[in-house]
Every structure is written in structure tokens, then in C-alpha cells.
């Protein structure tokens, strides 16, 4: 690449054209949207610090251990000039609706984002392909790709990049697509022109606050992670506090309730990513079938899935709670007692005992 070409690329017209090209390539690669954020995440940083000061992060120490790097992109990756933010829809709209699974106590409700292949792998591959496309067009440039994998404020970045607004449930919302999507980022040393920040469209709605089974959305934009079923079933490696077990119902991995009730999700479109198709009937699984999995089966059936990261013991713990909440009979009691005779982990046994107690009254 000659100096002249580099000069052209970095001119105002050059970076505008490059931004348009990047968007076109992103769509070709299967992303639904792309925008550019500048590096000023100070507002999001203030919010994060207040959230952590209230201890709402629970045991998620990674939310603050990187200090200001999380909201100062140029501190994390020196030389960063702009951030490319991308959206990838994941919902399979043809499945039995999550709402119906919640009403079937013999089934397990798995958050819809986790039914298929691990999104980290899918998105990372696409982000790298996009970076390579840019490289082919302009020559070597500085970049790092991220997807929920480093201290990156991806929702705040996406909001600044115009991809949507942060709703009262703290997820990103798009007025044409709802909220069932993943985000990915490319930090780059290219001075791409930033987009306008998205505007806010929750209005006076508070459906997500009212629907949360554990009252985790303590105020608009304020999610107490320690109460959130996603946190309790995924991030939390210890016991599930007694006060939340009944409210968990049959939610065995994550919770979609705040998104399920959001009016904007009527605009959800079917994903175009085959890798997000459900594996092993995880869209409507029988609790007893899942509970019967050995550790070897768990590892084999969750290979390449985000579920694998919680480990077998947390998996059994979550299902035990759901079985305690089921309207099951002898079959459920037998399965709980049988598993209790096999596992040696105290935490899992305590949850099985709790589940068995629910059948004594
Ligand atoms: S349910 Fe209502 S308040 Fe909550 S994110 Fe959706 S629009 Fe906003």
C-alpha cells in the first residue's frame, strides 16, 4: 500500500467510503447491522461504577477488576481510534414459544440464546472474516475483535453506534428487531466517522420491571445481578438462595422473561445462522431426561455450547430446583432420590433435598 493510498483512505471522503464498504461487507457476512462508536464511554463508566458500588454485580468480579480499561477503549488497546459495533440476530422464531415452556413444569426453560452453538465461536469467526475483508481492501491495519469476551462495554458501544437503545431491563433494544441478538466489536486504529447515538423508546412502559420473577430490575436500568435468574443459574457457582428457588420455576439456564414481555420483540425476525438451531431438544427438553444425564453425557451433549461453561454440578443444581417446582409425582421423587444416591457434591445434594421437601406437603 502506497503512502498516497493511505492518505486517501484517511481523508474525510476516504473514511466515509470505507465505513459504507464495511457495512456492506458486514451484511454480506450475515450481520444484521453495523455502526461506529467513538471512544467516549464515560457516561457508561459512571453508571458501571455506581452499579458496582451497590454490589449489584454479586460475584462477577470481572465487572470491575479491569478498572477504567472497560470504559476507556484506548487504555485497553492503545492506538484505538474507533469501534465497529455489529449485531447478529439469534432467535429461532419457529420454536415452541418460551412462554409456553414456562407453563409446562415437566420441561426445562433454557434461555433462547443458548440453544445452539456457542455464540462466542460463531461471532468471533465472522468478526475475523470482516477484519480480513478490510485488510484485503486497505492493507494492514490495527484491530482486535471482541464478543462478550473481554472488558468491553458492548451495550453502551452499540447504543453510541446507533444500533439501539439500552432498555429499562438493561438489554439493548432495536425498534426494528427487538432484543434477541448478540453484539460483537472490532476496536480499530481506523478513524471511522461515528454514528448518532440511538434514541430512547421505552416511554412509560415498565412491563419488564413488573414481569421479572425475582424483582431483579429494582428500578429502570438497575438490575441487581444477585437477584437475576440468569446470574443465579449461570454465573453463580454456589447454592441458589432459598428465597429465589420457587420463583425460578422451571428456568434451568438463564431467563428470558424481561425480553419475552417487551413489546418491541414483536419485531423479532428468524435468525439466519444455522449454528443457532437448538441441539438435543434444548428448546423444549424434559427435565427428567436432562437430570438423568451422566457427567460424560453432559460434556458430550454440551460440546460447543455455552451451557458447558457452567459445569455439570451447577447443571444438576438448576434442574433439581426445577424438579422441586414441577407438578411431578413418583417419577420425579424417584429420579431425585436416585441421583442423590449417585452424586457426592454437598451443594447438589442440598438442592435435591430441597426439591424432595417440596413433595412432602
Ligand atoms: S418491556 Fe418496556 S420498559 Fe422494558 S425494555 Fe421493553 S419497552 Fe422498555
mmCIF file of C-alpha atoms and ligand atoms in Angstrom:
data_model
loop_
_atom_site.group_PDB
_atom_site.id
_atom_site.type_symbol
_atom_site.label_atom_id
_atom_site.label_comp_id
_atom_site.label_asym_id
_atom_site.label_seq_id
_atom_site.Cartn_x
_atom_site.Cartn_y
_atom_site.Cartn_z
ATOM 1 C CA UNK A 1 0.000 0.000 0.000
ATOM 2 C CA UNK A 2 1.468 3.322 -1.044
ATOM 3 C CA UNK A 3 1.540 6.394 1.180
ATOM 4 C CA UNK A 4 -0.783 8.110 -1.317
ATOM 5 C CA UNK A 5 -3.381 5.410 -0.897
ATOM 6 C CA UNK A 6 -3.099 5.611 2.876
ATOM 7 C CA UNK A 7 -3.617 9.362 2.657
ATOM 8 C CA UNK A 8 -6.682 8.826 0.522
ATOM 9 C CA UNK A 9 -8.075 6.278 2.949
ATOM 10 C CA UNK A 10 -7.659 8.606 5.915
ATOM 11 C CA UNK A 11 -9.235 11.580 4.140
ATOM 12 C CA UNK A 12 -12.784 12.515 5.096
ATOM 13 C CA UNK A 13 -14.211 11.050 1.906
ATOM 14 C CA UNK A 14 -11.969 8.016 2.243
ATOM 15 C CA UNK A 15 -13.118 7.015 5.723
ATOM 16 C CA UNK A 16 -16.768 7.659 4.839
ATOM 17 C CA UNK A 17 -16.476 5.352 1.838
ATOM 18 C CA UNK A 18 -14.626 2.774 3.921
ATOM 19 C CA UNK A 19 -17.379 2.872 6.554
ATOM 20 C CA UNK A 20 -20.016 2.250 3.868
ATOM 21 C CA UNK A 21 -17.932 -0.629 2.482
ATOM 22 C CA UNK A 22 -17.511 -2.165 5.943
ATOM 23 C CA UNK A 23 -21.258 -2.062 6.462
ATOM 24 C CA UNK A 24 -21.880 -3.772 3.122
ATOM 25 C CA UNK A 25 -19.299 -6.477 3.899
ATOM 26 C CA UNK A 26 -20.795 -6.970 7.370
ATOM 27 C CA UNK A 27 -24.234 -7.569 5.876
ATOM 28 C CA UNK A 28 -22.713 -9.966 3.321
ATOM 29 C CA UNK A 29 -21.180 -11.920 6.205
ATOM 30 C CA UNK A 30 -24.586 -12.283 7.833
ATOM 31 C CA UNK A 31 -24.626 -9.465 10.387
ATOM 32 C CA UNK A 32 -27.915 -7.575 10.543
ATOM 33 C CA UNK A 33 -26.472 -4.159 11.350
ATOM 34 C CA UNK A 34 -23.283 -2.220 11.874
ATOM 35 C CA UNK A 35 -22.461 1.154 13.356
ATOM 36 C CA UNK A 36 -19.451 3.112 14.560
ATOM 37 C CA UNK A 37 -18.895 4.372 18.091
ATOM 38 C CA UNK A 38 -16.370 6.931 19.214
ATOM 39 C CA UNK A 39 -14.318 6.242 22.341
ATOM 40 C CA UNK A 40 -16.131 8.376 24.905
ATOM 41 C CA UNK A 41 -17.788 5.820 27.184
ATOM 42 C CA UNK A 42 -17.501 7.985 30.301
ATOM 43 C CA UNK A 43 -21.257 8.061 30.899
ATOM 44 C CA UNK A 44 -21.418 4.264 30.803
ATOM 45 C CA UNK A 45 -18.351 4.133 33.050
ATOM 46 C CA UNK A 46 -20.078 6.304 35.674
ATOM 47 C CA UNK A 47 -23.108 4.042 35.543
ATOM 48 C CA UNK A 48 -20.925 0.938 35.914
ATOM 49 C CA UNK A 49 -19.103 2.341 38.938
ATOM 50 C CA UNK A 50 -22.384 3.200 40.657
ATOM 51 C CA UNK A 51 -23.754 -0.258 39.883
ATOM 52 C CA UNK A 52 -20.672 -1.947 41.339
ATOM 53 C CA UNK A 53 -20.750 0.337 44.416
ATOM 54 C CA UNK A 54 -24.224 -1.034 45.151
ATOM 55 C CA UNK A 55 -22.795 -4.575 44.953
ATOM 56 C CA UNK A 56 -25.275 -5.420 42.184
ATOM 57 C CA UNK A 57 -22.544 -7.391 40.390
ATOM 58 C CA UNK A 58 -22.552 -10.139 43.042
ATOM 59 C CA UNK A 59 -19.574 -12.430 42.471
ATOM 60 C CA UNK A 60 -18.926 -11.095 38.968
ATOM 61 C CA UNK A 61 -15.602 -9.551 39.950
ATOM 62 C CA UNK A 62 -14.613 -9.359 36.307
ATOM 63 C CA UNK A 63 -17.059 -6.456 36.011
ATOM 64 C CA UNK A 64 -14.662 -4.169 37.879
ATOM 65 C CA UNK A 65 -11.282 -5.846 38.135
ATOM 66 C CA UNK A 66 -10.038 -4.188 34.938
ATOM 67 C CA UNK A 67 -10.780 -0.732 36.359
ATOM 68 C CA UNK A 68 -11.138 2.078 33.845
ATOM 69 C CA UNK A 69 -9.994 -0.100 30.903
ATOM 70 C CA UNK A 70 -13.585 -1.265 30.491
ATOM 71 C CA UNK A 71 -14.817 2.211 29.647
ATOM 72 C CA UNK A 72 -11.593 3.643 28.199
ATOM 73 C CA UNK A 73 -11.013 1.724 24.953
ATOM 74 C CA UNK A 74 -7.727 3.474 24.142
ATOM 75 C CA UNK A 75 -6.400 2.389 27.536
ATOM 76 C CA UNK A 76 -7.244 -1.223 26.856
ATOM 77 C CA UNK A 77 -5.984 -1.248 23.262
ATOM 78 C CA UNK A 78 -3.567 1.665 22.717
ATOM 79 C CA UNK A 79 -3.972 3.278 19.319
ATOM 80 C CA UNK A 80 -7.724 2.594 19.089
ATOM 81 C CA UNK A 81 -9.465 5.353 17.142
ATOM 82 C CA UNK A 82 -12.979 3.974 16.701
ATOM 83 C CA UNK A 83 -15.112 0.926 17.407
ATOM 84 C CA UNK A 84 -17.098 -1.056 14.865
ATOM 85 C CA UNK A 85 -20.210 -2.461 16.541
ATOM 86 C CA UNK A 86 -22.170 -5.311 14.971
ATOM 87 C CA UNK A 87 -25.483 -7.068 15.550
ATOM 88 C CA UNK A 88 -26.300 -10.719 14.883
ATOM 89 C CA UNK A 89 -29.856 -11.990 15.465
ATOM 90 C CA UNK A 90 -30.152 -15.372 17.178
ATOM 91 C CA UNK A 91 -33.831 -16.189 17.702
ATOM 92 C CA UNK A 92 -35.351 -19.233 16.026
ATOM 93 C CA UNK A 93 -38.894 -17.949 15.665
ATOM 94 C CA UNK A 94 -40.380 -21.308 14.644
ATOM 95 C CA UNK A 95 -39.810 -22.979 18.023
ATOM 96 C CA UNK A 96 -42.349 -23.541 20.777
ATOM 97 C CA UNK A 97 -42.523 -20.114 22.399
ATOM 98 C CA UNK A 98 -40.578 -19.698 25.628
ATOM 99 C CA UNK A 99 -43.798 -18.535 27.295
ATOM 100 C CA UNK A 100 -45.357 -21.950 26.657
ATOM 101 C CA UNK A 101 -42.321 -23.789 28.034
ATOM 102 C CA UNK A 102 -42.663 -21.827 31.270
ATOM 103 C CA UNK A 103 -46.171 -23.207 31.623
ATOM 104 C CA UNK A 104 -45.045 -26.850 31.315
ATOM 105 C CA UNK A 105 -43.452 -27.758 34.612
ATOM 106 C CA UNK A 106 -42.072 -31.067 33.316
ATOM 107 C CA UNK A 107 -39.978 -29.125 30.778
ATOM 108 C CA UNK A 108 -36.851 -27.052 31.339
ATOM 109 C CA UNK A 109 -36.734 -23.455 30.125
ATOM 110 C CA UNK A 110 -33.363 -22.609 28.567
ATOM 111 C CA UNK A 111 -32.635 -19.038 27.578
ATOM 112 C CA UNK A 112 -33.139 -18.832 23.822
ATOM 113 C CA UNK A 113 -29.636 -17.546 23.140
ATOM 114 C CA UNK A 114 -28.092 -20.760 24.476
ATOM 115 C CA UNK A 115 -29.905 -23.418 22.458
ATOM 116 C CA UNK A 116 -27.307 -23.926 19.749
ATOM 117 C CA UNK A 117 -23.615 -23.424 19.119
ATOM 118 C CA UNK A 118 -21.710 -21.103 21.426
ATOM 119 C CA UNK A 119 -22.180 -17.586 20.063
ATOM 120 C CA UNK A 120 -18.628 -16.623 21.032
ATOM 121 C CA UNK A 121 -17.278 -19.008 18.410
ATOM 122 C CA UNK A 122 -19.803 -18.030 15.728
ATOM 123 C CA UNK A 123 -19.379 -14.280 16.103
ATOM 124 C CA UNK A 124 -15.631 -14.304 16.584
ATOM 125 C CA UNK A 125 -15.241 -16.120 13.280
ATOM 126 C CA UNK A 126 -17.438 -13.575 11.495
ATOM 127 C CA UNK A 127 -15.613 -10.630 13.084
ATOM 128 C CA UNK A 128 -12.273 -12.006 11.934
ATOM 129 C CA UNK A 129 -13.661 -12.515 8.421
ATOM 130 C CA UNK A 130 -14.805 -8.893 8.388
ATOM 131 C CA UNK A 131 -11.402 -7.661 9.559
ATOM 132 C CA UNK A 132 -9.769 -9.721 6.805
ATOM 133 C CA UNK A 133 -12.090 -8.140 4.212
ATOM 134 C CA UNK A 134 -10.991 -4.705 5.384
ATOM 135 C CA UNK A 135 -7.361 -5.785 5.266
ATOM 136 C CA UNK A 136 -7.752 -7.034 1.706
ATOM 137 C CA UNK A 137 -9.136 -3.634 0.721
ATOM 138 C CA UNK A 138 -6.781 -1.253 2.522
ATOM 139 C CA UNK A 139 -3.795 -3.281 3.650
ATOM 140 C CA UNK A 140 -2.650 -3.957 7.185
ATOM 141 C CA UNK A 141 -4.399 -2.020 9.945
ATOM 142 C CA UNK A 142 -4.616 -2.302 13.726
ATOM 143 C CA UNK A 143 -7.587 -4.150 15.201
ATOM 144 C CA UNK A 144 -8.852 -6.507 17.922
ATOM 145 C CA UNK A 145 -12.142 -8.386 17.833
ATOM 146 C CA UNK A 146 -14.370 -8.965 20.855
ATOM 147 C CA UNK A 147 -17.624 -10.652 21.658
ATOM 148 C CA UNK A 148 -18.598 -10.732 25.290
ATOM 149 C CA UNK A 149 -15.052 -11.900 25.904
ATOM 150 C CA UNK A 150 -13.109 -9.017 27.440
ATOM 151 C CA UNK A 151 -13.738 -5.860 29.458
ATOM 152 C CA UNK A 152 -15.789 -4.236 26.708
ATOM 153 C CA UNK A 153 -18.991 -2.250 27.340
ATOM 154 C CA UNK A 154 -20.702 -3.716 24.356
ATOM 155 C CA UNK A 155 -24.220 -2.419 25.010
ATOM 156 C CA UNK A 156 -23.042 1.143 25.613
ATOM 157 C CA UNK A 157 -20.866 0.938 22.496
ATOM 158 C CA UNK A 158 -23.761 -0.395 20.411
ATOM 159 C CA UNK A 159 -26.023 2.378 21.707
ATOM 160 C CA UNK A 160 -23.468 5.006 20.737
ATOM 161 C CA UNK A 161 -23.078 3.309 17.353
ATOM 162 C CA UNK A 162 -26.824 3.753 16.750
ATOM 163 C CA UNK A 163 -27.703 0.043 16.901
ATOM 164 C CA UNK A 164 -30.378 0.551 19.541
ATOM 165 C CA UNK A 165 -31.055 1.947 22.981
ATOM 166 C CA UNK A 166 -30.494 0.403 26.381
ATOM 167 C CA UNK A 167 -33.950 -0.517 27.687
ATOM 168 C CA UNK A 168 -35.140 -0.405 31.275
ATOM 169 C CA UNK A 169 -34.148 -4.078 31.604
ATOM 170 C CA UNK A 170 -30.581 -3.045 30.615
ATOM 171 C CA UNK A 171 -30.555 -5.013 27.350
ATOM 172 C CA UNK A 172 -30.086 -3.328 24.012
ATOM 173 C CA UNK A 173 -33.285 -2.792 22.020
ATOM 174 C CA UNK A 174 -33.741 -2.043 18.367
ATOM 175 C CA UNK A 175 -37.013 -0.585 17.106
ATOM 176 C CA UNK A 176 -36.980 -2.867 14.042
ATOM 177 C CA UNK A 177 -35.570 -6.017 15.623
ATOM 178 C CA UNK A 178 -36.331 -6.194 19.358
ATOM 179 C CA UNK A 179 -33.579 -7.516 21.603
ATOM 180 C CA UNK A 180 -32.838 -11.132 20.705
ATOM 181 C CA UNK A 181 -29.402 -10.552 19.211
ATOM 182 C CA UNK A 182 -25.715 -10.769 20.016
ATOM 183 C CA UNK A 183 -23.218 -7.982 19.712
ATOM 184 C CA UNK A 184 -19.628 -8.014 18.548
ATOM 185 C CA UNK A 185 -16.979 -5.313 18.359
ATOM 186 C CA UNK A 186 -13.859 -4.504 16.415
ATOM 187 C CA UNK A 187 -11.560 -1.995 18.092
ATOM 188 C CA UNK A 188 -9.568 -0.374 15.308
ATOM 189 C CA UNK A 189 -6.966 2.289 14.663
ATOM 190 C CA UNK A 190 -9.007 3.490 11.667
ATOM 191 C CA UNK A 191 -10.571 6.930 12.260
ATOM 192 C CA UNK A 192 -14.073 5.951 11.073
ATOM 193 C CA UNK A 193 -16.836 8.564 11.362
ATOM 194 C CA UNK A 194 -19.092 7.803 14.366
ATOM 195 C CA UNK A 195 -22.848 7.292 14.087
ATOM 196 C CA UNK A 196 -25.506 9.165 16.030
ATOM 197 C CA UNK A 197 -26.376 7.656 19.383
ATOM 198 C CA UNK A 198 -29.712 5.801 19.276
ATOM 199 C CA UNK A 199 -32.719 7.490 20.855
ATOM 200 C CA UNK A 200 -34.715 6.038 23.754
ATOM 201 C CA UNK A 201 -38.131 4.476 23.084
ATOM 202 C CA UNK A 202 -39.261 2.694 26.257
ATOM 203 C CA UNK A 203 -41.525 5.613 27.130
ATOM 204 C CA UNK A 204 -43.663 4.964 30.199
ATOM 205 C CA UNK A 205 -43.636 1.172 29.702
ATOM 206 C CA UNK A 206 -42.478 -0.904 32.666
ATOM 207 C CA UNK A 207 -43.528 -4.390 31.588
ATOM 208 C CA UNK A 208 -40.059 -5.849 32.138
ATOM 209 C CA UNK A 209 -39.842 -4.496 35.681
ATOM 210 C CA UNK A 210 -43.237 -5.963 36.540
ATOM 211 C CA UNK A 211 -42.553 -9.322 34.871
ATOM 212 C CA UNK A 212 -39.220 -10.147 36.494
ATOM 213 C CA UNK A 213 -39.866 -13.276 38.617
ATOM 214 C CA UNK A 214 -37.369 -12.250 41.298
ATOM 215 C CA UNK A 215 -37.790 -8.452 41.190
ATOM 216 C CA UNK A 216 -34.220 -8.139 39.967
ATOM 217 C CA UNK A 217 -34.931 -4.953 37.994
ATOM 218 C CA UNK A 218 -35.042 -2.843 41.132
ATOM 219 C CA UNK A 219 -35.519 0.397 39.150
ATOM 220 C CA UNK A 220 -35.338 1.317 35.465
ATOM 221 C CA UNK A 221 -31.834 0.411 34.165
ATOM 222 C CA UNK A 222 -30.893 -1.005 37.578
ATOM 223 C CA UNK A 223 -30.577 -4.786 37.566
ATOM 224 C CA UNK A 224 -29.471 -6.306 40.843
ATOM 225 C CA UNK A 225 -27.444 -9.190 39.440
ATOM 226 C CA UNK A 226 -27.670 -11.075 42.729
ATOM 227 C CA UNK A 227 -31.438 -11.457 42.232
ATOM 228 C CA UNK A 228 -31.358 -12.136 38.487
ATOM 229 C CA UNK A 229 -32.128 -15.736 37.448
ATOM 230 C CA UNK A 230 -29.557 -15.506 34.658
ATOM 231 C CA UNK A 231 -26.921 -14.750 37.261
ATOM 232 C CA UNK A 232 -28.223 -17.318 39.742
ATOM 233 C CA UNK A 233 -28.259 -20.166 37.211
ATOM 234 C CA UNK A 234 -25.163 -19.296 35.159
ATOM 235 C CA UNK A 235 -22.645 -17.032 36.877
ATOM 236 C CA UNK A 236 -23.287 -18.284 40.397
ATOM 237 C CA UNK A 237 -21.260 -21.373 41.261
ATOM 238 C CA UNK A 238 -22.607 -21.815 44.765
ATOM 239 C CA UNK A 239 -26.005 -22.509 46.173
ATOM 240 C CA UNK A 240 -29.128 -20.748 44.951
ATOM 241 C CA UNK A 241 -30.539 -18.723 47.848
ATOM 242 C CA UNK A 242 -33.765 -20.232 49.191
ATOM 243 C CA UNK A 243 -35.731 -17.043 48.622
ATOM 244 C CA UNK A 244 -35.365 -17.381 44.826
ATOM 245 C CA UNK A 245 -35.921 -21.108 44.308
ATOM 246 C CA UNK A 246 -39.699 -21.062 44.000
ATOM 247 C CA UNK A 247 -39.573 -18.037 41.718
ATOM 248 C CA UNK A 248 -37.142 -19.844 39.413
ATOM 249 C CA UNK A 249 -39.916 -22.179 38.331
ATOM 250 C CA UNK A 250 -38.526 -24.360 35.545
ATOM 251 C CA UNK A 251 -35.849 -21.902 34.358
ATOM 252 C CA UNK A 252 -32.734 -24.074 34.288
ATOM 253 C CA UNK A 253 -30.343 -21.894 32.294
ATOM 254 C CA UNK A 254 -30.799 -18.134 32.167
ATOM 255 C CA UNK A 255 -34.098 -16.303 31.980
ATOM 256 C CA UNK A 256 -35.804 -14.518 29.105
ATOM 257 C CA UNK A 257 -38.822 -13.111 30.917
ATOM 258 C CA UNK A 258 -37.893 -9.438 30.644
ATOM 259 C CA UNK A 259 -37.373 -9.831 26.911
ATOM 260 C CA UNK A 260 -40.431 -12.048 26.469
ATOM 261 C CA UNK A 261 -42.785 -9.319 27.689
ATOM 262 C CA UNK A 262 -41.112 -6.452 25.843
ATOM 263 C CA UNK A 263 -43.432 -5.054 23.160
ATOM 264 C CA UNK A 264 -40.516 -4.386 20.818
ATOM 265 C CA UNK A 265 -39.874 -8.091 20.446
ATOM 266 C CA UNK A 266 -42.904 -8.434 18.215
ATOM 267 C CA UNK A 267 -40.425 -7.355 15.544
ATOM 268 C CA UNK A 268 -38.113 -10.321 16.143
ATOM 269 C CA UNK A 269 -37.016 -11.978 12.915
ATOM 270 C CA UNK A 270 -35.792 -15.515 12.436
ATOM 271 C CA UNK A 271 -32.041 -15.960 12.672
ATOM 272 C CA UNK A 272 -30.148 -16.807 9.511
ATOM 273 C CA UNK A 273 -27.436 -18.633 11.444
ATOM 274 C CA UNK A 274 -27.919 -22.397 11.237
ATOM 275 C CA UNK A 275 -25.477 -22.889 14.117
ATOM 276 C CA UNK A 276 -28.047 -21.309 16.446
ATOM 277 C CA UNK A 277 -30.581 -24.085 15.805
ATOM 278 C CA UNK A 278 -31.355 -25.998 19.021
ATOM 279 C CA UNK A 279 -29.315 -29.055 19.864
ATOM 280 C CA UNK A 280 -30.549 -32.106 21.788
ATOM 281 C CA UNK A 281 -34.114 -30.719 22.005
ATOM 282 C CA UNK A 282 -32.922 -27.982 24.361
ATOM 283 C CA UNK A 283 -35.747 -25.732 23.180
ATOM 284 C CA UNK A 284 -38.293 -27.921 24.997
ATOM 285 C CA UNK A 285 -36.385 -30.536 26.992
ATOM 286 C CA UNK A 286 -37.870 -32.959 29.509
ATOM 287 C CA UNK A 287 -36.412 -32.209 32.913
ATOM 288 C CA UNK A 288 -36.159 -35.888 33.802
ATOM 289 C CA UNK A 289 -34.205 -36.640 30.642
ATOM 290 C CA UNK A 290 -31.725 -33.847 31.384
ATOM 291 C CA UNK A 291 -31.463 -34.842 35.034
ATOM 292 C CA UNK A 292 -30.570 -38.391 34.025
ATOM 293 C CA UNK A 293 -27.514 -37.267 32.026
ATOM 294 C CA UNK A 294 -24.245 -38.536 33.443
ATOM 295 C CA UNK A 295 -21.336 -36.103 33.587
ATOM 296 C CA UNK A 296 -19.889 -37.732 30.456
ATOM 297 C CA UNK A 297 -23.202 -37.203 28.644
ATOM 298 C CA UNK A 298 -23.362 -33.599 29.834
ATOM 299 C CA UNK A 299 -19.876 -32.935 28.462
ATOM 300 C CA UNK A 300 -20.621 -34.677 25.194
ATOM 301 C CA UNK A 301 -24.045 -33.100 24.593
ATOM 302 C CA UNK A 302 -22.948 -29.584 25.510
ATOM 303 C CA UNK A 303 -19.757 -29.642 23.472
ATOM 304 C CA UNK A 304 -19.548 -26.334 21.578
ATOM 305 C CA UNK A 305 -22.489 -24.952 23.587
ATOM 306 C CA UNK A 306 -22.391 -22.009 26.030
ATOM 307 C CA UNK A 307 -24.130 -24.250 28.576
ATOM 308 C CA UNK A 308 -20.983 -26.300 29.071
ATOM 309 C CA UNK A 309 -19.275 -23.438 30.892
ATOM 310 C CA UNK A 310 -21.482 -23.725 33.981
ATOM 311 C CA UNK A 311 -20.315 -27.298 34.591
ATOM 312 C CA UNK A 312 -22.197 -30.465 35.475
ATOM 313 C CA UNK A 313 -22.780 -29.661 39.143
ATOM 314 C CA UNK A 314 -24.455 -26.303 38.502
ATOM 315 C CA UNK A 315 -26.488 -28.007 35.768
ATOM 316 C CA UNK A 316 -27.767 -30.633 38.240
ATOM 317 C CA UNK A 317 -28.356 -27.933 40.870
ATOM 318 C CA UNK A 318 -30.545 -25.912 38.492
ATOM 319 C CA UNK A 319 -32.537 -28.933 37.319
ATOM 320 C CA UNK A 320 -33.052 -30.119 40.895
ATOM 321 C CA UNK A 321 -34.689 -26.783 41.732
ATOM 322 C CA UNK A 322 -36.894 -27.029 38.637
ATOM 323 C CA UNK A 323 -37.923 -30.585 39.618
ATOM 324 C CA UNK A 324 -38.810 -29.294 43.075
ATOM 325 C CA UNK A 325 -41.096 -26.779 41.378
ATOM 326 C CA UNK A 326 -42.610 -29.336 38.996
ATOM 327 C CA UNK A 327 -46.052 -30.826 39.373
ATOM 328 C CA UNK A 328 -44.423 -34.224 39.258
ATOM 329 C CA UNK A 329 -45.237 -37.332 41.204
ATOM 330 C CA UNK A 330 -43.495 -40.580 41.995
ATOM 331 C CA UNK A 331 -41.371 -40.455 38.855
ATOM 332 C CA UNK A 332 -39.824 -37.151 39.901
ATOM 333 C CA UNK A 333 -39.291 -38.250 43.505
ATOM 334 C CA UNK A 334 -37.650 -41.480 42.321
ATOM 335 C CA UNK A 335 -35.328 -39.552 39.982
ATOM 336 C CA UNK A 336 -34.318 -37.142 42.747
ATOM 337 C CA UNK A 337 -33.640 -39.970 45.190
ATOM 338 C CA UNK A 338 -31.720 -41.953 42.591
ATOM 339 C CA UNK A 339 -29.485 -39.000 41.770
ATOM 340 C CA UNK A 340 -28.941 -38.315 45.441
ATOM 341 C CA UNK A 341 -27.543 -41.826 45.751
ATOM 342 C CA UNK A 342 -25.044 -41.170 42.971
ATOM 343 C CA UNK A 343 -23.717 -37.635 43.472
ATOM 344 C CA UNK A 344 -21.349 -36.755 46.283
ATOM 345 C CA UNK A 345 -21.340 -32.985 45.985
ATOM 346 C CA UNK A 346 -22.854 -31.369 49.092
ATOM 347 C CA UNK A 347 -24.260 -28.387 47.233
ATOM 348 C CA UNK A 348 -26.127 -30.542 44.709
ATOM 349 C CA UNK A 349 -27.403 -32.852 47.461
ATOM 350 C CA UNK A 350 -28.756 -29.857 49.386
ATOM 351 C CA UNK A 351 -30.725 -28.748 46.306
ATOM 352 C CA UNK A 352 -32.034 -32.288 45.762
ATOM 353 C CA UNK A 353 -33.148 -32.389 49.408
ATOM 354 C CA UNK A 354 -34.910 -29.065 48.937
ATOM 355 C CA UNK A 355 -36.666 -30.439 45.852
ATOM 356 C CA UNK A 356 -37.755 -33.577 47.722
ATOM 357 C CA UNK A 357 -39.117 -31.437 50.540
ATOM 358 C CA UNK A 358 -41.477 -29.738 48.100
ATOM 359 C CA UNK A 359 -43.258 -33.090 47.728
ATOM 360 C CA UNK A 360 -43.806 -33.592 51.430
ATOM 361 C CA UNK A 361 -46.611 -31.059 51.753
HETATM 362 S S1 LIG B 1 -40.501 -4.033 28.433
HETATM 363 FE FE1 LIG B 1 -40.969 -1.841 28.175
HETATM 364 S S2 LIG B 1 -39.615 -0.793 29.679
HETATM 365 FE FE2 LIG B 1 -38.836 -2.865 29.419
HETATM 366 S S3 LIG B 1 -37.259 -2.693 27.832
HETATM 367 FE FE3 LIG B 1 -39.179 -3.246 26.771
HETATM 368 S S4 LIG B 1 -40.086 -1.266 26.178
HETATM 369 FE FE4 LIG B 1 -38.503 -0.830 27.717
#
